[in-house]
């Protein structure tokens, strides 16, 4: 496994202020880019409609909602790593509510080191999710290929009165002889007989 540095896109949702400026300074351009900075949940939702993000940082409360609903919505609909920063008096209740859904929560005030460690954890989690998404896509492609090959086999059985083993062997041999995939052979058979 290679240890490569990745660049992560970030949605940073925060009302303006000194704390927001200090957090923004941690999102350097060499590791985090682009950094989109809406100041409320509505702006964040619009940004999410335009593109996906690797990470989302939400500095609650937001002007139009607290931020827990936004963090849950982001986790529910994507593989985005979410960090929710809340005032320390809200931390126990909020973390109990959102952590089962994969939202990482930090109490405010916090240190730059703690936020940096949390960002590193989110980046690692995002990479794990990315690898799982790739595996899932690969499995889905294989399942789709199996479905197509089976459809083609049944068409050969119906149209050319082949047995199932003969139809299977025909598809395999044709793919080898033509140096193409079984999927390509199956798609050709389907086009021919449907």
CSV table of N, CA and C in Angstrom, one decimal, residues 8 54-57 80-84 102-104 117-127:
chain,number,residue,atom,x,y,z
A,8,UNK,N,-7.7,17.2,-0.1
A,8,UNK,CA,-9.1,17.0,0.3
A,8,UNK,C,-9.9,18.3,0.0
A,54,UNK,N,-14.8,16.0,0.4
A,54,UNK,CA,-14.2,14.9,1.2
A,54,UNK,C,-14.5,15.2,2.6
A,55,UNK,N,-14.4,16.4,3.1
A,55,UNK,CA,-14.6,16.7,4.5
A,55,UNK,C,-15.6,17.9,4.6
A,56,UNK,N,-16.2,17.9,5.8
A,56,UNK,CA,-17.1,19.0,6.1
A,56,UNK,C,-16.8,19.4,7.6
A,57,UNK,N,-16.6,20.7,7.8
A,57,UNK,CA,-16.4,21.2,9.2
A,57,UNK,C,-17.6,22.1,9.4
A,80,UNK,N,-18.6,11.7,3.0
A,80,UNK,CA,-17.9,12.9,3.5
A,80,UNK,C,-17.7,12.7,5.0
A,81,UNK,N,-16.4,13.0,5.4
A,81,UNK,CA,-16.1,13.0,6.8
A,81,UNK,C,-16.6,14.3,7.4
A,82,UNK,N,-17.3,14.2,8.6
A,82,UNK,CA,-17.9,15.4,9.1
A,82,UNK,C,-17.4,15.7,10.6
A,83,UNK,N,-16.9,16.9,10.8
A,83,UNK,CA,-16.4,17.4,12.1
A,83,UNK,C,-17.4,18.5,12.5
A,84,UNK,N,-18.0,18.3,13.7
A,84,UNK,CA,-19.0,19.3,14.2
A,84,UNK,C,-18.4,19.9,15.5
A,102,UNK,N,-21.7,8.7,12.6
A,102,UNK,CA,-20.4,8.9,12.0
A,102,UNK,C,-19.9,10.3,12.1
A,103,UNK,N,-20.6,11.2,12.8
A,103,UNK,CA,-20.1,12.6,12.9
A,103,UNK,C,-19.1,12.7,14.1
A,104,UNK,N,-18.0,13.2,13.8
A,104,UNK,CA,-17.0,13.5,14.8
A,104,UNK,C,-17.3,14.8,15.5
A,117,UNK,N,-5.5,17.1,14.7
A,117,UNK,CA,-5.6,15.7,14.9
A,117,UNK,C,-6.9,15.1,14.4
A,118,UNK,N,-8.0,15.9,14.6
A,118,UNK,CA,-9.3,15.5,14.2
A,118,UNK,C,-9.4,15.5,12.6
A,119,UNK,N,-8.7,16.5,12.0
A,119,UNK,CA,-8.7,16.5,10.6
A,119,UNK,C,-7.9,15.3,10.0
A,120,UNK,N,-6.8,15.0,10.7
A,120,UNK,CA,-6.0,13.8,10.2
A,120,UNK,C,-6.8,12.6,10.3
A,121,UNK,N,-7.6,12.4,11.4
A,121,UNK,CA,-8.5,11.3,11.6
A,121,UNK,C,-9.5,11.2,10.5
A,122,UNK,N,-10.1,12.4,10.2
A,122,UNK,CA,-11.2,12.4,9.1
A,122,UNK,C,-10.6,12.1,7.8
A,123,UNK,N,-9.4,12.5,7.5
A,123,UNK,CA,-8.7,12.2,6.2
A,123,UNK,C,-8.5,10.7,6.1
A,124,UNK,N,-8.0,10.1,7.2
A,124,UNK,CA,-7.8,8.7,7.2
A,124,UNK,C,-9.1,7.9,7.0
A,125,UNK,N,-10.1,8.4,7.6
A,125,UNK,CA,-11.4,7.7,7.5
A,125,UNK,C,-12.0,7.9,6.1
A,126,UNK,N,-11.7,9.1,5.5
A,126,UNK,CA,-12.2,9.3,4.1
A,126,UNK,C,-11.5,8.4,3.1
A,127,UNK,N,-10.2,8.1,3.4
A,127,UNK,CA,-9.5,7.2,2.5
A,127,UNK,C,-10.0,5.8,2.6
